Short mmCIF file of C-alpha atoms in Angstrom, two decimals:
data_model
loop_
_atom_site.label_atom_id
_atom_site.label_comp_id
_atom_site.label_asym_id
_atom_site.label_seq_id
_atom_site.Cartn_x
_atom_site.Cartn_y
_atom_site.Cartn_z
CA MET A 257 44.29 65.23 5.39
CA LEU A 258 40.91 63.00 5.01
CA PHE A 259 39.46 62.96 1.51
CA VAL A 260 36.40 61.57 0.81
CA ASP A 261 35.36 60.19 -2.57
CA PHE A 262 31.80 61.10 -2.86
CA GLU A 263 31.26 60.08 -6.78
CA GLY A 264 33.06 56.61 -5.65
CA SER A 265 30.73 55.90 -2.80
CA GLU A 266 27.43 57.13 -5.11
CA THR A 267 28.61 54.79 -7.78
CA THR A 268 29.27 51.83 -4.91
CA SER A 269 25.91 52.30 -3.88
CA LYS A 270 23.94 52.42 -6.82
CA ARG A 271 25.75 48.95 -7.51
CA LYS A 272 24.73 47.92 -4.25
CA LYS A 273 21.16 48.73 -5.11
CA GLU A 274 21.30 47.11 -8.31
CA VAL A 275 22.34 43.92 -6.90
CA THR A 276 19.85 43.98 -4.22
CA MET A 277 17.45 44.25 -6.80
CA ARG A 278 18.53 41.61 -8.82
CA GLU A 279 18.58 39.40 -5.92
CA GLN A 280 15.40 40.44 -4.89
CA LYS A 281 13.94 39.41 -8.30
CA ARG A 282 15.35 36.20 -7.93
CA ILE A 283 13.87 35.43 -4.77
CA THR A 284 10.64 36.63 -6.12
CA ARG A 285 10.59 34.36 -8.83
CA ALA A 286 11.87 31.31 -6.78
CA GLY A 287 9.24 32.17 -4.25
CA GLU A 288 6.29 32.29 -7.05
CA TYR A 289 3.32 30.13 -6.08
CA ALA A 290 1.99 27.30 -8.51
CA THR A 291 -1.26 28.14 -10.26
CA SER A 292 -4.10 26.04 -11.17
CA ASP A 293 -2.78 26.25 -14.67
CA ASP A 294 0.97 24.75 -13.37
CA PHE A 295 -0.52 21.81 -11.48
CA ARG A 296 -3.16 21.13 -14.62
CA ARG A 297 -0.16 21.01 -16.84
CA ILE A 298 1.90 18.88 -14.54
CA PHE A 299 -0.81 16.36 -14.14
CA ASP A 300 -1.47 16.23 -17.89
CA GLU A 301 2.61 16.08 -18.71
CA ASN A 302 3.23 13.39 -16.11
CA MET A 303 -0.11 11.29 -16.40
CA ASN A 304 1.69 8.06 -16.84
CA SER A 305 3.78 8.26 -13.95
CA LEU A 306 1.22 9.87 -11.42
CA TYR A 307 -1.12 7.13 -12.51
CA LEU A 308 1.61 4.44 -11.89
CA LEU A 309 2.49 5.77 -8.26
CA ALA A 310 -1.47 5.52 -7.65
CA PHE A 311 -1.78 2.11 -9.10
CA LEU A 312 1.21 1.14 -7.03
CA LEU A 313 -0.21 2.12 -3.89
CA THR A 314 -3.85 1.14 -4.03
CA ALA A 315 -3.30 -1.95 -6.17
CA ASP A 316 -6.49 -1.23 -7.87
CA HIS A 317 -7.35 0.81 -11.14
CA GLY A 318 -10.38 1.99 -10.09
CA LYS A 319 -9.03 3.27 -6.74
CA ALA A 320 -6.03 4.89 -8.54
CA GLU A 321 -8.22 6.70 -11.07
CA GLN A 322 -10.05 7.99 -7.99
CA CYS A 323 -6.43 9.01 -6.53
CA PHE A 324 -5.46 10.70 -10.00
CA VAL A 325 -8.68 12.98 -10.32
CA SER A 326 -8.88 13.66 -6.37
CA GLY A 327 -5.02 14.34 -6.47
CA LEU A 328 -5.51 17.10 -9.31
CA GLU A 329 -8.53 18.94 -7.44
CA ASP A 330 -6.59 18.85 -4.07
CA ALA A 331 -3.48 20.25 -5.75
CA VAL A 332 -5.21 22.90 -8.00
CA GLY A 333 -7.83 23.94 -5.06
CA GLY A 334 -5.70 23.11 -1.83
CA ASN A 335 -2.98 25.53 -0.07
CA PRO A 336 -0.58 27.57 -2.23
CA VAL A 337 2.43 25.99 -3.05
CA PHE A 338 5.87 27.39 -4.40
CA LYS A 339 6.15 26.60 -8.39
CA GLU A 340 9.66 25.19 -7.37
CA TRP A 341 7.93 22.46 -5.19
CA ALA A 342 4.53 21.59 -7.62
CA HIS A 343 5.95 18.59 -9.05
CA SER A 344 6.55 17.08 -5.73
CA TRP A 345 3.40 18.63 -4.31
CA ALA A 346 1.47 16.52 -6.89
CA ARG A 347 2.81 13.04 -6.11
CA ARG A 348 2.39 14.25 -2.31
CA VAL A 349 -1.40 14.61 -3.04
CA ILE A 350 -1.76 11.38 -4.94
CA ILE A 351 -0.01 9.59 -1.82
CA GLN A 352 -2.19 11.11 0.52
CA ASN A 353 -5.60 10.27 -1.41
CA ALA A 354 -4.27 6.73 -1.60
CA VAL A 355 -3.83 6.52 2.11
CA ARG A 356 -7.38 7.79 2.43
CA LEU A 357 -8.72 5.31 0.49
CA ILE A 358 -6.86 2.63 1.68
CA LYS A 359 -6.92 3.40 5.46
CA PRO A 360 -3.86 1.09 5.91
CA ARG A 361 -3.14 -0.18 9.32
CA PRO A 362 0.36 -2.08 10.75
CA ASP A 363 -1.86 -4.68 12.16
CA ASP A 364 -4.07 -5.28 8.91
CA GLU A 365 -3.76 -8.64 7.46
CA SER A 366 -7.02 -8.99 5.49
CA GLY A 367 -5.11 -10.98 2.39
CA ARG A 368 -2.73 -10.12 0.07
CA LEU A 369 -4.24 -8.43 -2.89
CA ARG A 370 -1.51 -10.43 -4.90
CA SER A 371 -1.48 -9.17 -8.48
CA ALA A 372 -5.26 -9.50 -9.14
CA SER A 373 -5.46 -5.85 -10.89
CA MET A 374 -2.41 -6.60 -12.86
CA ASP A 375 -3.40 -8.89 -15.45
CA SER A 376 -0.71 -11.40 -16.08
CA ASP A 377 -1.67 -11.93 -19.42
CA ASP A 378 -0.70 -8.34 -20.41
CA LYS A 379 1.75 -8.32 -22.97
CA THR A 380 2.15 -4.41 -23.12
CA LEU A 381 4.95 -4.72 -20.81
CA PRO A 382 8.01 -6.68 -20.64
CA ALA A 383 7.81 -9.83 -18.15
CA GLU A 384 10.27 -7.96 -15.90
CA ARG A 385 8.48 -5.06 -15.36
CA ARG A 386 5.18 -6.83 -14.90
CA LEU A 387 7.02 -9.30 -12.32
CA GLU A 388 7.95 -6.13 -10.04
CA ILE A 389 4.72 -4.50 -10.49
CA SER A 390 3.04 -7.51 -9.21
CA ALA A 391 5.28 -8.20 -6.43
CA VAL A 392 4.66 -4.49 -5.07
CA LEU A 393 0.90 -5.03 -5.91
CA GLY A 394 1.23 -8.38 -3.98
CA LEU A 395 2.06 -6.75 -0.59
CA GLU A 396 -0.12 -6.07 2.38
CA PRO A 397 -1.71 -2.72 1.90
CA PHE A 398 0.19 -1.05 4.95
CA GLU A 399 3.75 -3.02 3.41
CA ARG A 400 2.91 -1.63 0.07
CA ILE A 401 2.26 1.98 0.68
CA VAL A 402 5.30 2.21 3.07
CA TYR A 403 7.71 0.51 0.24
CA VAL A 404 6.03 2.74 -2.24
CA THR A 405 6.61 5.74 0.11
CA THR A 406 9.81 5.29 1.54
CA VAL A 407 11.98 3.28 -1.24
CA LEU A 408 10.31 4.93 -4.43
CA GLU A 409 9.40 8.36 -3.38
CA HIS A 410 12.57 8.40 -0.99
CA TYR A 411 10.59 9.85 2.13
CA ALA A 412 12.06 9.78 5.40
CA ASP A 413 10.25 7.21 7.98
CA HIS A 414 9.04 10.09 10.19
CA GLU A 415 7.61 11.58 7.29
CA CYS A 416 5.99 8.32 5.88
CA SER A 417 4.42 7.74 9.38
CA LEU A 418 2.83 11.32 9.87
CA LEU A 419 1.29 10.39 6.21
CA LEU A 420 0.24 7.01 7.19
CA GLY A 421 -1.08 8.01 10.92
CA CYS A 422 1.15 5.60 12.55
CA ALA A 423 4.41 5.05 15.18
CA ARG A 424 7.40 5.58 13.27
CA ARG A 425 8.59 2.48 14.61
CA ASP A 426 6.17 0.58 12.44
CA VAL A 427 7.44 1.80 9.47
CA LEU A 428 11.38 0.02 9.22
CA PRO A 429 9.62 -3.53 9.92
CA ALA A 430 7.00 -2.96 7.11
CA ARG A 431 9.81 -1.90 4.70
CA THR A 432 11.98 -4.55 5.62
CA ARG A 433 9.02 -7.15 5.16
CA ALA A 434 8.19 -5.84 1.94
CA LEU A 435 11.72 -5.79 0.49
CA GLU A 436 12.22 -9.29 1.52
CA GLU A 437 8.72 -10.36 -0.44
CA ILE A 438 9.79 -8.54 -3.23
CA ALA A 439 13.14 -9.97 -3.07
CA SER A 440 11.60 -13.50 -3.17
CA GLN A 441 9.78 -12.88 -5.96
CA VAL A 442 12.31 -11.61 -7.92
CA GLU A 443 14.94 -14.73 -7.08
CA LEU A 444 11.73 -17.06 -8.03
CA HIS A 445 11.80 -15.36 -11.35
CA ASP A 446 15.43 -15.52 -11.84
CA ARG A 447 15.65 -19.27 -11.49
CA ARG A 448 13.39 -19.73 -14.33
CA LEU A 449 15.39 -16.83 -16.52
CA PRO A 450 17.46 -18.53 -18.54
CA ILE A 451 14.61 -20.71 -20.32
CA ALA A 452 12.74 -17.20 -20.63
CA ASP A 453 15.68 -15.96 -22.25
CA ALA A 454 15.87 -18.60 -24.87
CA GLN A 455 12.20 -18.56 -25.72
CA ASN A 456 12.11 -14.58 -25.82
CA PRO A 457 15.77 -12.59 -26.57
CA GLY A 458 13.83 -9.38 -26.36
CA LEU A 459 12.73 -9.86 -22.84
CA HIS A 460 14.88 -7.09 -21.32
CA GLU A 461 14.42 -4.37 -23.66
CA GLY A 462 13.14 -1.07 -21.92
CA PRO A 463 13.30 -0.02 -18.39
CA SER A 464 13.04 -2.74 -15.87
CA SER A 465 12.47 -1.68 -12.68
CA VAL A 466 9.48 0.02 -11.41
CA ILE A 467 11.72 3.35 -9.84
CA GLU A 468 12.76 3.92 -13.88
CA LEU A 469 8.91 3.45 -14.61
CA LEU A 470 8.04 6.33 -12.21
CA ALA A 471 10.83 8.42 -14.02
CA VAL A 472 10.07 7.66 -17.23
CA SER A 473 8.26 10.76 -19.40
CA PRO A 474 4.78 10.51 -20.32
CA SER A 475 4.27 9.03 -23.54
#
């Protein structure tokens, strides 16, 4: 004879329903869109790192400010973005605005900007940080944006090519040239390092790489 436990079935059904409802709530929370206030808070709390990103991309303080302001406007007034992606999207709109401002092309060799935008006498940053920032600023515009986008921001070559509106085959050579140029600048600095260390023992205090600088919390 077949016995059916109706009470047990009902209990199981209730439990399944509760689990389903909890799962739906979790998915809803994860799928919430970022609000204008969310983006304003992100830009306010991460002002230093977002501005540094804009500066490294543009190599110009004026253009970096434009990127920052336009990036905030685009994030606030743009297409809806899931809240969990809001921080990444904030950095992405900075990159998009830099590309629009600079319009870098693979064959553009209009002359290196060097570190004209970075005061070499600025003592607010340790020498190593000034060196690495200056090395990035000294790259050709296309190489610089490829380097920042793929190396510092970890974008795939394909995604970088879409942002820059160029062929994917142009990305790898540009990154290679950028890495070689930065390495040569660092190597030149390292040859002089023993003398600098003797003159300034506190030279290495604080974060020493651009990547660390991009990740630090705003002061």
